[in-house]
């Protein structure tokens, strides 16, 4: 590979890293605000958008050739961020509807397990925050490696399952109506 190719490859990776860092920050802000109860009426739509956006960034990571950092160990950045308050806030937001059934691995078989929306959202947040910590200390390749590895091994699947569940919740919220209301609306729609 020539020096020009390397510089071009580095520029491409830096562009990807910048885009993922922006999405990670946006996701973390949204999840934190929803957990704090800032705008309860918009919680589902905001989370649906945040998870969709971060999944698009993850898909870009998945489509990128494997990122290999120059160091073969993860630099110590100190203690992991404390996500327990966010987890507790999200569990409160989703009280009564947090748990859902999930297919463990649709490629390997039909095994089903229990998952929680709050747990998924926080798991994604933790992985994104860890990569963001590397990115913000100038360790761009380490950040990309972390985001890519954790996307493929964990948070991509978590986000996909969570997105489907959030979309289903929003669909039920918007489309499920009492039979009397549905009958009346149907009657009104059929009248000239």
Coordinates of C-alpha atoms in Angstrom, one line a residue:
X1 CA 0.0 0.0 0.0
X2 CA 1.4 3.4 -1.0
X3 CA 1.7 6.3 1.4
X4 CA -1.1 8.0 -0.5
X5 CA -3.4 5.0 -0.1
X6 CA -2.6 4.8 3.6
X7 CA -3.4 8.5 4.1
X8 CA -6.6 8.0 2.1
X9 CA -7.5 5.0 4.3
X10 CA -6.7 6.9 7.5
X11 CA -8.9 9.8 6.3
X12 CA -11.7 7.4 5.6
X13 CA -11.4 5.8 9.0
X14 CA -11.2 9.2 10.7
X15 CA -14.4 10.2 8.8
X16 CA -16.2 7.0 10.0
X17 CA -14.9 7.6 13.5
X18 CA -16.1 11.2 13.5
X19 CA -19.6 10.0 12.3
X20 CA -19.8 7.3 14.9
X21 CA -18.7 9.6 17.7
X22 CA -21.4 12.1 16.7
X23 CA -24.0 9.4 16.7
X24 CA -22.7 8.0 20.0
X25 CA -23.0 11.4 21.6
X26 CA -26.5 11.9 20.3
X27 CA -27.6 8.5 21.5
X28 CA -26.1 9.0 24.9
X29 CA -27.8 12.4 25.2
X30 CA -31.2 11.0 24.2
X31 CA -31.1 8.0 26.4
X32 CA -30.0 10.1 29.4
X33 CA -32.7 12.6 28.8
X34 CA -35.4 9.9 28.5
X35 CA -34.1 8.2 31.6
X36 CA -34.4 11.5 33.5
X37 CA -38.0 11.9 32.4
X38 CA -37.4 15.1 30.5
X39 CA -40.1 14.6 27.9
X40 CA -42.2 11.5 28.8
X41 CA -44.7 11.9 25.9
X42 CA -41.9 11.7 23.3
X43 CA -39.9 8.9 25.0
X44 CA -40.8 6.2 22.5
X45 CA -40.3 8.2 19.3
X46 CA -37.1 9.7 20.6
X47 CA -35.7 6.3 21.5
X48 CA -36.9 4.8 18.2
X49 CA -35.0 7.5 16.3
X50 CA -31.8 7.3 18.5
X51 CA -31.6 3.5 18.2
X52 CA -32.3 3.7 14.4
X53 CA -29.6 6.3 13.9
X54 CA -27.0 4.4 16.0
X55 CA -27.8 1.2 14.1
X56 CA -27.1 3.0 10.8
X57 CA -23.7 4.0 12.2
X58 CA -23.2 0.4 13.4
X59 CA -24.0 -0.9 9.9
X60 CA -21.3 1.3 8.5
X61 CA -18.9 -0.2 11.1
X62 CA -20.0 -3.7 10.1
X63 CA -19.4 -2.9 6.4
X64 CA -16.0 -1.6 7.1
X65 CA -13.0 -3.9 6.8
X66 CA -11.8 -5.1 10.2
X67 CA -10.1 -2.3 12.1
X68 CA -6.9 -3.3 13.8
X69 CA -5.4 -0.9 16.3
X70 CA -1.6 -0.5 16.5
X71 CA -1.6 -1.6 20.1
X72 CA -2.7 -5.1 21.0
X73 CA -4.2 -4.1 24.3
X74 CA -6.8 -1.6 25.3
X75 CA -5.4 1.4 27.1
X76 CA -6.7 1.9 30.6
X77 CA -9.0 4.8 30.7
X78 CA -9.9 4.4 34.4
X79 CA -13.2 3.2 35.8
X80 CA -16.1 2.6 33.4
X81 CA -18.8 5.2 33.4
X82 CA -21.6 4.6 36.0
X83 CA -24.7 3.7 33.9
X84 CA -26.8 2.4 36.9
X85 CA -28.7 5.7 37.3
X86 CA -29.6 5.6 33.6
X87 CA -30.6 1.9 33.9
X88 CA -32.8 2.7 36.9
X89 CA -34.4 5.7 35.1
X90 CA -35.1 3.7 32.0
X91 CA -36.6 0.8 34.0
X92 CA -38.9 3.4 35.6
X93 CA -39.9 4.8 32.2
X94 CA -40.7 1.2 30.9
X95 CA -42.2 -0.1 34.1
X96 CA -44.7 -2.8 33.2
X97 CA -43.6 -3.1 29.6
X98 CA -39.8 -3.4 29.9
X99 CA -39.5 -7.2 29.4
X100 CA -39.8 -8.8 26.0
X101 CA -39.1 -12.2 24.4
X102 CA -36.1 -12.4 22.1
X103 CA -34.7 -15.0 19.7
X104 CA -31.2 -15.6 21.0
X105 CA -29.6 -16.1 17.5
X106 CA -31.9 -16.5 14.6
X107 CA -29.2 -18.2 12.5
X108 CA -28.4 -20.9 15.1
X109 CA -32.0 -21.8 16.1
X110 CA -35.3 -20.8 17.7
X111 CA -34.1 -20.4 21.3
X112 CA -36.0 -17.6 23.1
X113 CA -34.9 -15.7 26.1
X114 CA -36.1 -12.7 28.1
X115 CA -34.6 -9.3 27.5
X116 CA -35.4 -5.8 28.7
X117 CA -35.6 -2.6 26.7
X118 CA -33.9 -0.7 29.6
X119 CA -31.1 -3.3 29.7
X120 CA -30.6 -3.2 26.0
X121 CA -30.5 0.6 25.8
X122 CA -27.9 0.8 28.6
X123 CA -25.8 -2.0 27.1
X124 CA -25.6 0.0 23.9
X125 CA -24.8 3.1 25.8
X126 CA -22.0 1.5 27.7
X127 CA -20.3 0.2 24.5
X128 CA -20.7 3.5 22.7
X129 CA -19.4 5.4 25.8
X130 CA -16.3 3.2 26.0
X131 CA -15.5 3.8 22.3
X132 CA -16.2 7.5 22.8
X133 CA -13.7 7.7 25.7
X134 CA -11.0 6.3 23.4
X135 CA -12.0 8.7 20.6
X136 CA -11.9 11.7 22.9
X137 CA -8.4 10.9 24.0
X138 CA -7.2 10.8 20.4
X139 CA -7.1 7.0 20.1
X140 CA -9.2 6.9 16.9
X141 CA -8.2 3.4 15.8
X142 CA -8.8 2.0 19.3
X143 CA -12.3 3.7 19.3
X144 CA -13.1 2.3 15.9
X145 CA -11.9 -1.2 16.9
X146 CA -14.0 -1.1 20.1
X147 CA -17.1 0.2 18.3
X148 CA -16.8 -2.3 15.5
X149 CA -16.0 -5.3 17.8
X150 CA -18.8 -4.5 20.3
X151 CA -21.3 -3.8 17.4
X152 CA -20.6 -7.2 15.9
X153 CA -20.4 -9.1 19.2
X154 CA -23.1 -7.4 21.3
X155 CA -24.7 -4.0 20.8
X156 CA -25.7 -4.5 17.2
X157 CA -27.9 -7.4 18.1
X158 CA -29.2 -5.7 21.2
X159 CA -30.0 -2.6 19.2
X160 CA -31.8 -4.6 16.5
X161 CA -34.0 -6.4 19.0
X162 CA -34.6 -3.2 21.0
X163 CA -35.5 -1.3 17.8
X164 CA -38.1 -3.9 16.9
X165 CA -39.6 -3.9 20.4
X166 CA -39.7 -0.1 20.5
X167 CA -41.4 0.0 17.1
X168 CA -43.9 -2.6 18.3
X169 CA -44.6 -0.6 21.5
X170 CA -45.2 2.6 19.4
X171 CA -47.4 0.7 17.0
X172 CA -49.6 -0.6 19.9
X173 CA -49.7 2.8 21.5
X174 CA -50.8 4.5 18.3
X175 CA -53.0 1.8 16.7
X176 CA -54.6 -0.2 19.5
X177 CA -58.0 1.4 20.3
X178 CA -61.1 0.3 22.1
X179 CA -63.6 -1.7 20.0
X180 CA -66.3 1.1 20.5
X181 CA -63.9 3.7 19.2
X182 CA -62.9 1.6 16.2
X183 CA -66.6 0.8 15.3
X184 CA -67.5 4.5 15.5
X185 CA -64.6 5.5 13.3
X186 CA -65.4 2.8 10.8
X187 CA -69.1 3.9 10.8
X188 CA -68.1 7.6 10.3
X189 CA -65.7 6.6 7.5
X190 CA -68.4 4.7 5.6
X191 CA -71.0 7.5 5.8
X192 CA -71.3 9.8 2.8

